[in-house]
Structure formats: structure tokens, C-alpha cells
PDB file of C-alpha atoms in Angstrom:
ATOM      1  CA  MET A 250       9.677 -28.335 -66.220  1.00 74.00           C
ATOM      2  CA  LYS A 251      12.478 -25.788 -66.493  1.00 84.00           C
ATOM      3  CA  LYS A 252      15.380 -26.390 -68.325  1.00 84.00           C
ATOM      4  CA  SER A 253      17.521 -25.942 -65.632  1.00 86.00           C
ATOM      5  CA  THR A 254      15.371 -27.872 -63.497  1.00 89.00           C
ATOM      6  CA  ILE A 255      15.580 -30.917 -65.611  1.00 90.00           C
ATOM      7  CA  LEU A 256      19.228 -30.481 -66.512  1.00 91.00           C
ATOM      8  CA  TRP A 257      20.340 -30.651 -62.538  1.00 92.00           C
ATOM      9  CA  ILE A 258      18.041 -34.479 -63.169  1.00 92.00           C
ATOM     10  CA  ALA A 259      20.246 -35.404 -65.623  1.00 93.00           C
ATOM     11  CA  ALA A 260      23.834 -34.389 -63.666  1.00 94.00           C
ATOM     12  CA  ILE A 261      22.037 -36.124 -60.228  1.00 95.00           C
ATOM     13  CA  ALA A 262      21.038 -38.871 -62.399  1.00 95.00           C
ATOM     14  CA  ILE A 263      24.816 -38.927 -64.168  1.00 93.00           C
ATOM     15  CA  THR A 264      26.687 -38.790 -60.420  1.00 91.00           C
ATOM     16  CA  LEU A 265      23.964 -40.833 -58.123  1.00 91.00           C
ATOM     17  CA  SER A 266      25.298 -43.418 -60.677  1.00 90.00           C
ATOM     18  CA  SER A 267      29.130 -42.807 -60.813  1.00 86.00           C
ATOM     19  CA  VAL A 268      28.404 -43.450 -57.069  1.00 81.00           C
ATOM     20  CA  ILE A 269      26.431 -46.610 -57.485  1.00 84.00           C
ATOM     21  CA  TYR A 270      29.390 -47.034 -60.149  1.00 82.00           C
ATOM     22  CA  GLN A 271      32.150 -46.643 -57.464  1.00 78.00           C
ATOM     23  CA  ARG A 272      30.840 -48.691 -54.842  1.00 74.00           C
ATOM     24  CA  LEU A 273      30.517 -51.886 -56.964  1.00 74.00           C
ATOM     25  CA  THR A 274      33.766 -51.492 -59.007  1.00 73.00           C
ATOM     26  CA  GLY A 275      36.406 -50.247 -56.891  1.00 68.00           C
ATOM     27  CA  PRO A 276      39.175 -52.771 -55.365  1.00 68.00           C
ATOM     28  CA  THR A 277      38.257 -52.570 -51.343  1.00 74.00           C
ATOM     29  CA  TYR A 278      34.432 -54.341 -52.423  1.00 82.00           C
ATOM     30  CA  PRO A 279      33.901 -58.108 -50.847  1.00 90.00           C
ATOM     31  CA  ILE A 280      34.276 -60.675 -53.244  1.00 91.00           C
ATOM     32  CA  ARG A 281      31.057 -62.630 -52.505  1.00 93.00           C
ATOM     33  CA  GLY A 282      30.369 -65.431 -54.125  1.00 94.00           C
ATOM     34  CA  SER A 283      29.033 -69.911 -52.695  1.00 94.00           C
ATOM     35  CA  VAL A 284      29.907 -73.095 -53.351  1.00 94.00           C
ATOM     36  CA  GLU A 285      27.826 -75.852 -53.594  1.00 92.00           C
ATOM     37  CA  ILE A 286      29.176 -78.649 -50.692  1.00 91.00           C
ATOM     38  CA  GLY A 287      27.412 -81.865 -50.078  1.00 85.00           C
ATOM     39  CA  GLY A 288      24.581 -80.270 -51.948  1.00 86.00           C
ATOM     40  CA  GLU A 289      25.089 -77.538 -49.623  1.00 90.00           C
ATOM     41  CA  LYS A 290      25.192 -74.021 -51.032  1.00 93.00           C
ATOM     42  CA  ILE A 291      28.079 -72.466 -48.609  1.00 94.00           C
ATOM     43  CA  LYS A 292      28.136 -68.491 -49.084  1.00 95.00           C
ATOM     44  CA  TYR A 293      31.192 -66.782 -47.900  1.00 96.00           C
ATOM     45  CA  LYS A 294      32.693 -62.884 -48.319  1.00 96.00           C
ATOM     46  CA  LEU A 295      36.697 -62.170 -48.598  1.00 97.00           C
ATOM     47  CA  LEU A 296      37.722 -59.033 -47.612  1.00 96.00           C
ATOM     48  CA  THR A 297      40.128 -56.583 -49.376  1.00 94.00           C
ATOM     49  CA  THR A 298      40.448 -53.749 -47.014  1.00 93.00           C
ATOM     50  CA  HIS A 299      41.012 -53.959 -43.093  1.00 94.00           C
ATOM     51  CA  GLU A 300      42.346 -51.113 -40.498  1.00 93.00           C
ATOM     52  CA  THR A 301      45.430 -52.154 -39.259  1.00 92.00           C
ATOM     53  CA  ASP A 302      44.298 -52.886 -35.406  1.00 90.00           C
ATOM     54  CA  LYS A 303      43.402 -56.347 -35.041  1.00 93.00           C
ATOM     55  CA  ASP A 304      43.480 -58.960 -38.300  1.00 96.00           C
ATOM     56  CA  ALA A 305      41.284 -59.565 -40.188  1.00 97.00           C
ATOM     57  CA  ARG A 306      38.775 -62.082 -39.690  1.00 97.00           C
ATOM     58  CA  MET A 307      36.004 -63.961 -41.222  1.00 97.00           C
ATOM     59  CA  GLU A 308      33.503 -66.427 -40.904  1.00 96.00           C
ATOM     60  CA  ILE A 309      32.414 -69.449 -43.302  1.00 96.00           C
ATOM     61  CA  LYS A 310      29.443 -70.741 -42.561  1.00 95.00           C
ATOM     62  CA  VAL A 311      29.872 -74.597 -42.682  1.00 94.00           C
ATOM     63  CA  PRO A 312      27.694 -76.914 -40.649  1.00 92.00           C
ATOM     64  CA  ASP A 313      28.697 -80.135 -41.975  1.00 90.00           C
ATOM     65  CA  ALA A 314      31.867 -80.515 -39.465  1.00 89.00           C
ATOM     66  CA  GLY A 315      33.704 -83.169 -42.396  1.00 90.00           C
ATOM     67  CA  VAL A 316      33.961 -80.009 -44.859  1.00 93.00           C
ATOM     68  CA  ALA A 317      37.387 -78.260 -42.885  1.00 95.00           C
ATOM     69  CA  GLY A 318      39.833 -75.706 -44.986  1.00 94.00           C
ATOM     70  CA  GLU A 319      43.066 -73.800 -45.389  1.00 96.00           C
ATOM     71  CA  ILE A 320      44.463 -70.159 -45.706  1.00 98.00           C
ATOM     72  CA  ARG A 321      47.438 -69.055 -48.150  1.00 98.00           C
ATOM     73  CA  TRP A 322      48.554 -66.421 -47.987  1.00 97.00           C
ATOM     74  CA  LYS A 323      52.376 -64.570 -48.479  1.00 96.00           C
ATOM     75  CA  ARG A 324      52.457 -60.238 -47.946  1.00 96.00           C
ATOM     76  CA  TYR A 325      51.679 -58.940 -51.713  1.00 94.00           C
ATOM     77  CA  LYS A 326      54.913 -57.155 -53.110  1.00 90.00           C
ATOM     78  CA  SER A 327      57.312 -58.974 -51.156  1.00 92.00           C
ATOM     79  CA  TYR A 328      59.511 -62.342 -51.474  1.00 91.00           C
ATOM     80  CA  ASP A 329      58.092 -64.168 -48.634  1.00 92.00           C
ATOM     81  CA  ASP A 330      57.019 -67.885 -49.355  1.00 93.00           C
ATOM     82  CA  TRP A 331      53.136 -68.857 -49.049  1.00 96.00           C
ATOM     83  CA  GLN A 332      52.034 -69.821 -45.136  1.00 96.00           C
ATOM     84  CA  ILE A 333      49.307 -72.391 -44.769  1.00 96.00           C
ATOM     85  CA  GLU A 334      48.004 -72.979 -42.783  1.00 96.00           C
ATOM     86  CA  PRO A 335      44.434 -75.018 -41.456  1.00 96.00           C
ATOM     87  CA  LEU A 336      41.383 -72.511 -40.683  1.00 96.00           C
ATOM     88  CA  GLU A 337      39.681 -73.119 -36.988  1.00 96.00           C
ATOM     89  CA  ARG A 338      36.093 -73.802 -36.385  1.00 95.00           C
ATOM     90  CA  GLU A 339      34.187 -72.374 -34.587  1.00 94.00           C
ATOM     91  CA  GLY A 340      30.525 -74.039 -34.303  1.00 92.00           C
ATOM     92  CA  ASP A 341      28.710 -73.845 -37.751  1.00 93.00           C
ATOM     93  CA  ASN A 342      32.072 -71.160 -38.652  1.00 95.00           C
ATOM     94  CA  LEU A 343      35.040 -71.941 -40.158  1.00 96.00           C
ATOM     95  CA  ILE A 344      37.557 -69.010 -39.124  1.00 97.00           C
ATOM     96  CA  VAL A 345      38.915 -67.091 -41.982  1.00 97.00           C
ATOM     97  CA  THR A 346      42.569 -65.197 -40.056  1.00 97.00           C
ATOM     98  CA  VAL A 347      44.581 -63.043 -42.463  1.00 97.00           C
ATOM     99  CA  PRO A 348      46.980 -61.363 -40.318  1.00 96.00           C
ATOM    100  CA  ALA A 349      47.343 -57.634 -39.912  1.00 95.00           C
ATOM    101  CA  GLN A 350      49.944 -55.165 -41.818  1.00 95.00           C
ATOM    102  CA  PRO A 351      50.893 -52.001 -40.420  1.00 94.00           C
ATOM    103  CA  PRO A 352      49.211 -48.756 -43.222  1.00 93.00           C
ATOM    104  CA  ALA A 353      49.323 -49.643 -47.134  1.00 90.00           C
ATOM    105  CA  GLY A 354      50.795 -52.458 -45.923  1.00 93.00           C
ATOM    106  CA  LYS A 355      48.893 -55.748 -48.751  1.00 95.00           C
ATOM    107  CA  VAL A 356      48.409 -59.669 -48.206  1.00 97.00           C
ATOM    108  CA  GLU A 357      47.683 -61.662 -50.600  1.00 97.00           C
ATOM    109  CA  TYR A 358      45.543 -65.218 -50.490  1.00 98.00           C
ATOM    110  CA  GLY A 359      43.608 -68.223 -51.061  1.00 97.00           C
ATOM    111  CA  VAL A 360      41.178 -70.779 -49.070  1.00 97.00           C
ATOM    112  CA  THR A 361      40.612 -73.886 -50.389  1.00 96.00           C
ATOM    113  CA  LEU A 362      37.600 -75.927 -48.811  1.00 96.00           C
ATOM    114  CA  ARG A 363      37.878 -79.701 -48.140  1.00 95.00           C
ATOM    115  CA  ASP A 364      34.838 -81.844 -47.652  1.00 92.00           C
ATOM    116  CA  ASP A 365      35.545 -85.404 -46.385  1.00 89.00           C
ATOM    117  CA  THR A 366      36.309 -87.541 -49.785  1.00 90.00           C
ATOM    118  CA  GLY A 367      38.412 -84.954 -50.083  1.00 89.00           C
ATOM    119  CA  ASN A 368      37.128 -82.954 -52.661  1.00 92.00           C
ATOM    120  CA  LEU A 369      38.480 -79.553 -53.119  1.00 95.00           C
ATOM    121  CA  TYR A 370      37.114 -76.217 -52.973  1.00 95.00           C
ATOM    122  CA  GLU A 371      39.022 -73.147 -54.231  1.00 95.00           C
ATOM    123  CA  LEU A 372      37.336 -69.319 -53.076  1.00 95.00           C
ATOM    124  CA  SER A 373      38.657 -67.943 -55.519  1.00 92.00           C
ATOM    125  CA  ASP A 374      40.388 -68.357 -58.870  1.00 90.00           C
ATOM    126  CA  LYS A 375      43.461 -66.365 -58.226  1.00 93.00           C
ATOM    127  CA  PRO A 376      44.377 -65.023 -54.795  1.00 95.00           C
ATOM    128  CA  VAL A 377      42.177 -62.319 -53.176  1.00 95.00           C
ATOM    129  CA  ILE A 378      44.043 -59.012 -52.403  1.00 95.00           C
ATOM    130  CA  ILE A 379      43.280 -57.092 -49.304  1.00 96.00           C
ATOM    131  CA  ARG A 380      44.919 -54.518 -48.273  1.00 94.00           C
ATOM    132  CA  PHE A 381      45.083 -52.750 -44.649  1.00 95.00           C
ATOM    133  CA  LYS A 382      44.601 -49.269 -43.616  1.00 93.00           C
ATOM    134  CA  GLY A 383      44.252 -46.480 -40.148  1.00 92.00           C
ATOM    135  CA  ALA A 384      41.112 -45.598 -38.640  1.00 90.00           C
ATOM    136  CA  VAL A 385      39.541 -42.564 -40.522  1.00 91.00           C
ATOM    137  CA  SER A 386      37.329 -40.873 -38.435  1.00 92.00           C
ATOM    138  CA  LEU A 387      33.909 -39.814 -39.511  1.00 93.00           C
ATOM    139  CA  TYR A 388      34.064 -36.661 -39.265  1.00 94.00           C
ATOM    140  CA  VAL A 389      37.392 -36.802 -42.107  1.00 95.00           C
ATOM    141  CA  LEU A 390      35.918 -39.229 -44.249  1.00 92.00           C
ATOM    142  CA  VAL A 391      31.972 -38.058 -44.294  1.00 95.00           C
ATOM    143  CA  PRO A 392      32.654 -34.425 -45.222  1.00 95.00           C
ATOM    144  CA  HIS A 393      35.341 -35.552 -47.929  1.00 94.00           C
ATOM    145  CA  ILE A 394      32.911 -38.420 -49.779  1.00 91.00           C
ATOM    146  CA  ILE A 395      29.965 -35.034 -49.868  1.00 94.00           C
ATOM    147  CA  LEU A 396      32.518 -33.164 -51.121  1.00 95.00           C
ATOM    148  CA  MET A 397      34.011 -35.250 -53.453  1.00 92.00           C
ATOM    149  CA  PHE A 398      30.685 -35.711 -54.801  1.00 92.00           C
ATOM    150  CA  ALA A 399      29.241 -32.991 -54.756  1.00 95.00           C
ATOM    151  CA  GLY A 400      31.755 -31.448 -57.239  1.00 94.00           C
ATOM    152  CA  MET A 401      31.283 -34.328 -59.409  1.00 93.00           C
ATOM    153  CA  LEU A 402      26.758 -32.993 -59.693  1.00 96.00           C
ATOM    154  CA  TRP A 403      28.208 -29.655 -60.318  1.00 96.00           C
ATOM    155  CA  ALA A 404      31.194 -29.549 -62.387  1.00 95.00           C
ATOM    156  CA  THR A 405      28.493 -32.132 -64.458  1.00 95.00           C
ATOM    157  CA  ARG A 406      26.151 -29.432 -63.917  1.00 95.00           C
ATOM    158  CA  ALA A 407      28.825 -27.234 -65.177  1.00 95.00           C
ATOM    159  CA  GLY A 408      29.019 -28.409 -68.191  1.00 93.00           C
ATOM    160  CA  PHE A 409      25.534 -28.553 -69.290  1.00 93.00           C
ATOM    161  CA  GLU A 410      24.722 -25.446 -68.682  1.00 92.00           C
ATOM    162  CA  ALA A 411      28.116 -24.763 -71.269  1.00 91.00           C
ATOM    163  CA  VAL A 412      26.711 -26.906 -73.300  1.00 91.00           C
ATOM    164  CA  PHE A 413      23.784 -25.318 -73.955  1.00 89.00           C
ATOM    165  CA  ARG A 414      24.645 -21.481 -73.707  1.00 84.00           C
ATOM    166  CA  GLY A 415      23.166 -20.363 -70.231  1.00 83.00           C
ATOM    167  CA  GLU A 416      24.075 -17.913 -68.171  1.00 83.00           C
ATOM    168  CA  LYS A 417      25.592 -19.340 -64.862  1.00 88.00           C
ATOM    169  CA  ILE A 418      28.478 -21.390 -66.729  1.00 89.00           C
ATOM    170  CA  TYR A 419      30.879 -18.427 -63.887  1.00 90.00           C
ATOM    171  CA  SER A 420      28.864 -19.529 -61.395  1.00 91.00           C
ATOM    172  CA  LEU A 421      28.654 -23.292 -61.957  1.00 94.00           C
ATOM    173  CA  THR A 422      32.635 -23.458 -62.866  1.00 94.00           C
ATOM    174  CA  LEU A 423      33.394 -21.376 -59.758  1.00 94.00           C
ATOM    175  CA  TRP A 424      30.907 -23.647 -57.258  1.00 96.00           C
ATOM    176  CA  THR A 425      32.306 -26.733 -59.126  1.00 96.00           C
ATOM    177  CA  THR A 426      36.217 -25.665 -57.762  1.00 96.00           C
ATOM    178  CA  VAL A 427      35.631 -25.159 -54.585  1.00 96.00           C
ATOM    179  CA  LEU A 428      33.757 -28.162 -53.919  1.00 96.00           C
ATOM    180  CA  ILE A 429      36.822 -30.635 -55.415  1.00 95.00           C
ATOM    181  CA  PHE A 430      39.323 -27.906 -53.750  1.00 95.00           C
ATOM    182  CA  GLY A 431      38.113 -28.857 -50.606  1.00 95.00           C
ATOM    183  CA  GLY A 432      37.518 -32.580 -50.490  1.00 93.00           C
ATOM    184  CA  GLY A 433      40.196 -33.678 -52.739  1.00 90.00           C
ATOM    185  CA  LEU A 434      42.750 -30.802 -51.336  1.00 90.00           C
ATOM    186  CA  VAL A 435      41.807 -30.400 -47.823  1.00 93.00           C
ATOM    187  CA  PHE A 436      40.011 -33.326 -46.969  1.00 94.00           C
ATOM    188  CA  GLY A 437      41.629 -35.971 -48.883  1.00 89.00           C
ATOM    189  CA  PRO A 438      44.894 -35.413 -47.408  1.00 90.00           C
ATOM    190  CA  LEU A 439      43.571 -35.776 -43.918  1.00 93.00           C
ATOM    191  CA  VAL A 440      41.749 -38.398 -45.042  1.00 92.00           C
ATOM    192  CA  GLN A 441      45.323 -40.022 -46.378  1.00 89.00           C
ATOM    193  CA  LYS A 442      46.878 -39.187 -43.592  1.00 90.00           C
ATOM    194  CA  LEU A 443      44.906 -41.263 -41.005  1.00 91.00           C
ATOM    195  CA  ALA A 444      44.469 -43.850 -43.433  1.00 89.00           C
ATOM    196  CA  PHE A 445      48.356 -44.359 -44.646  1.00 84.00           C
ATOM    197  CA  ASN A 446      50.289 -42.237 -42.180  1.00 83.00           C
ATOM    198  CA  GLU A 447      51.198 -40.267 -45.327  1.00 84.00           C
ATOM    199  CA  TRP A 448      49.744 -36.751 -46.663  1.00 85.00           C
ATOM    200  CA  TRP A 449      50.478 -37.138 -50.266  1.00 80.00           C
ATOM    201  CA  THR A 450      50.816 -39.812 -52.747  1.00 77.00           C
ATOM    202  CA  GLY A 451      50.469 -39.204 -56.459  1.00 73.00           C
ATOM    203  CA  TRP A 452      52.229 -36.645 -58.624  1.00 72.00           C
ATOM    204  CA  PRO A 453      54.382 -34.971 -58.511  1.00 75.00           C
ATOM    205  CA  PHE A 454      55.644 -36.825 -55.404  1.00 71.00           C
ATOM    206  CA  GLY A 455      54.368 -40.236 -55.814  1.00 68.00           C
ATOM    207  CA  HIS A 456      52.356 -42.526 -57.968  1.00 71.00           C
ATOM    208  CA  ASP A 457      49.334 -43.135 -56.006  1.00 71.00           C
ATOM    209  CA  LEU A 458      46.529 -43.335 -58.693  1.00 71.00           C
ATOM    210  CA  THR A 459      43.808 -41.796 -56.542  1.00 77.00           C
ATOM    211  CA  ASP A 460      45.787 -38.265 -55.055  1.00 78.00           C
ATOM    212  CA  SER A 461      46.798 -38.240 -59.215  1.00 81.00           C
ATOM    213  CA  LYS A 462      42.546 -37.590 -60.458  1.00 84.00           C
ATOM    214  CA  THR A 463      42.111 -35.203 -57.836  1.00 87.00           C
ATOM    215  CA  ALA A 464      45.551 -33.235 -58.738  1.00 88.00           C
ATOM    216  CA  PHE A 465      44.689 -33.817 -63.037  1.00 89.00           C
ATOM    217  CA  VAL A 466      40.962 -33.215 -62.733  1.00 92.00           C
ATOM    218  CA  LEU A 467      41.474 -29.673 -60.472  1.00 93.00           C
ATOM    219  CA  ILE A 468      44.055 -28.284 -63.112  1.00 93.00           C
ATOM    220  CA  PHE A 469      41.474 -28.797 -65.223  1.00 93.00           C
ATOM    221  CA  TRP A 470      38.584 -27.320 -63.919  1.00 94.00           C
ATOM    222  CA  ILE A 471      41.266 -23.859 -61.999  1.00 93.00           C
ATOM    223  CA  ALA A 472      41.972 -22.810 -65.998  1.00 92.00           C
ATOM    224  CA  ALA A 473      38.001 -23.643 -66.886  1.00 92.00           C
ATOM    225  CA  LEU A 474      37.790 -21.406 -64.131  1.00 91.00           C
ATOM    226  CA  TRP A 475      40.538 -18.589 -65.297  1.00 90.00           C
ATOM    227  CA  ARG A 476      38.809 -18.759 -69.522  1.00 85.00           C
ATOM    228  CA  SER A 477      35.348 -18.218 -68.163  1.00 82.00           C
ATOM    229  CA  ARG A 478      36.746 -14.737 -67.331  1.00 78.00           C
ATOM    230  CA  LEU A 479      37.044 -14.583 -70.715  1.00 70.00           C
ATOM    231  CA  LYS A 480      34.204 -13.623 -73.111  1.00 63.00           C
ATOM    232  CA  GLY A 481      33.682 -16.209 -74.793  1.00 59.00           C
ATOM    233  CA  GLN A 482      36.303 -18.811 -74.081  1.00 63.00           C
ATOM    234  CA  GLY A 483      35.353 -20.377 -71.551  1.00 81.00           C
ATOM    235  CA  ARG A 484      32.581 -23.383 -72.557  1.00 87.00           C
ATOM    236  CA  PHE A 485      34.958 -25.335 -74.603  1.00 90.00           C
ATOM    237  CA  TRP A 486      37.229 -25.810 -71.661  1.00 91.00           C
ATOM    238  CA  ILE A 487      34.544 -26.006 -69.091  1.00 93.00           C
ATOM    239  CA  ILE A 488      32.842 -28.760 -71.504  1.00 93.00           C
ATOM    240  CA  THR A 489      36.535 -30.551 -71.554  1.00 93.00           C
ATOM    241  CA  ALA A 490      36.897 -30.392 -67.296  1.00 94.00           C
ATOM    242  CA  ALA A 491      33.685 -31.996 -67.352  1.00 94.00           C
ATOM    243  CA  VAL A 492      34.288 -34.537 -69.281  1.00 94.00           C
ATOM    244  CA  VAL A 493      37.237 -35.416 -68.153  1.00 93.00           C
ATOM    245  CA  THR A 494      35.722 -35.113 -64.773  1.00 92.00           C
ATOM    246  CA  LEU A 495      33.560 -38.010 -65.649  1.00 90.00           C
ATOM    247  CA  ALA A 496      35.582 -40.212 -66.971  1.00 88.00           C
ATOM    248  CA  ILE A 497      38.401 -39.839 -64.329  1.00 86.00           C
ATOM    249  CA  TYR A 498      35.671 -41.144 -61.750  1.00 82.00           C
ATOM    250  CA  LEU A 499      34.331 -43.576 -63.925  1.00 81.00           C
ATOM    251  CA  ILE A 500      38.233 -45.087 -62.640  1.00 78.00           C
ATOM    252  CA  PRO A 501      37.133 -47.013 -59.697  1.00 70.00           C
ATOM    253  CA  HIS A 502      37.846 -45.183 -56.187  1.00 66.00           C
ATOM    254  CA  SER A 503      41.671 -46.779 -54.891  1.00 60.00           C
ATOM    255  CA  VAL A 504      43.201 -48.745 -58.068  1.00 60.00           C
ATOM    256  CA  LEU A 505      46.754 -48.520 -57.897  1.00 60.00           C
ATOM    257  CA  GLY A 506      46.343 -46.328 -54.443  1.00 67.00           C
ATOM    258  CA  SER A 507      49.271 -46.340 -51.818  1.00 77.00           C
ATOM    259  CA  GLU A 508      50.774 -49.657 -51.187  1.00 82.00           C
ATOM    260  CA  ILE A 509      54.194 -50.750 -49.513  1.00 85.00           C
ATOM    261  CA  ASP A 510      56.183 -52.774 -51.046  1.00 84.00           C
ATOM    262  CA  TYR A 511      57.658 -55.251 -49.130  1.00 86.00           C
ATOM    263  CA  THR A 512      61.144 -55.870 -52.166  1.00 88.00           C
ATOM    264  CA  LYS A 513      62.479 -52.709 -51.588  1.00 81.00           C
ATOM    265  CA  ILE A 514      62.720 -53.606 -47.969  1.00 78.00           C
ATOM    266  CA  GLN A 515      63.817 -56.919 -47.568  1.00 67.00           C
ATOM    267  CA  ARG A 516      66.210 -59.173 -49.630  1.00 58.00           C
ATOM    268  CA  PRO A 517      65.369 -61.519 -51.886  1.00 49.00           C
TER     269      PRO A 517
END
């Protein structure tokens, strides 16, 4: 097997591992678990993201009609008091409802079940935070995702090419830069606008870590592309950019993302 093929396989493996890691660790991943009540295992899924067009609704299957529950919620980063509401029952299901918020608005909530003897069962150790967002068209979201992970694939492959002193350093670096630019600076702002009604909230205009990560990675690859044009001076920059890209992609997606700080728009 050719060395180039082996390096592509290694790059694909690293990229796929990153995709899986992002999928499992991001703050938008639902919180799943189970509790045993009266000898029956009750499974649940608590949402951490939802669209703004309607309340977030979750169903917990609890056939035992003697089991009830309540939700405690308040807007995240607010001076609100906790609201406590009973869970409605629809047949075998207890219904958890979190009121919709504007784009980037967050709610923290906790759910408690109670059996017919008064025993309480908390479904989470700490309040769950759910963020609301606008609907994002798949025609925008899919190209964004594909280009960003293709950018990581080419970034990893370019790093390998630099380590092993290959002959395609410049072309791989160029493709990496183009892919990250397209995914992060073309489709990225479109996703941000549709989801949170802002084009860009990262550095240098804000503190959104997702946008800032994109800008940071792109700066490294533009520098690597420039240095790779100079004979014998590009390897270090490309390897550094590849390592930085991998490190950035290991930060869970949407951490420190867009959010409304209600404390700045309401009095205590």
C-alpha cells in the first residue's frame, strides 16, 4: 500500500474520531438516563436544544398512574424566581414542557418524579440548560458541516504531508484553507444568522467560542499557506496549524456559544 494511501486512511480515522467526539460531548447532546421506581425502570431524555417556534416538549413513559412529577425552571442568566409546575399526564406519559425563548435564549430546568409514597427522584444532579434557536435550512447546515470536517480532514493530511516531507504540501494546505474558509466564514455566518439572528458573535466582536475557534484556525492556515510559498519554511507552520486544528476540534461544539444574558436587560 502506498504511503499516501496510508496517510489518507490515518487522516480519515482521526477526522471520524473527531466527528464522533463532537457528537457525544457537545452541550446540545440530550441528557439520557433512567431511574427505578416501584421496581420499574423509567427511561428519560432531557433536551438541551430546541427551536424557538414552540415549547420544548419531552415525554417520559411512566405507566404507573401513582407516579407524578414536577418541573422547576427559570431563564438562564436572569434574576427570575424558580417556577414550579406539575407535569401533565397523557396516558402512560408524563409531559415535561419548557417554555420557548427567543433565539439564543436559555432556560435552566430540573425534573423530579414522585411515587405514591412520597419518595422523590431527581432526574439530574444539577439543572439542565436548554438553548433555543431558529430553524436552520439543511441547504445551509449540511454544506457547513461537510466543509468544516472536510477542512479538518485536509488539515490532518497536510500535517502528515509536512511531517513526512511530501511533495504536495502546498496544494493540501491550499485546499485546507479554502475548505475552512468556505465552511467557517461563508456558511458559518449563515448558520449563525438563521439560528441566533446574528452574523458573527466571536472574536473580535464578541465572545462566542464557536466563531472564535473558526477565526483562530483560519489565521493559522493563512499563515501556513503564506509560509509554504517560501522554500523550506512551510513545514513548521503547517504542522503547527494541523496540531492547533486538532486541538480546536477537540473542544466540544457550541461550548460558550451565543446566549442572551437576561441580567443585562432586566432589573434585579
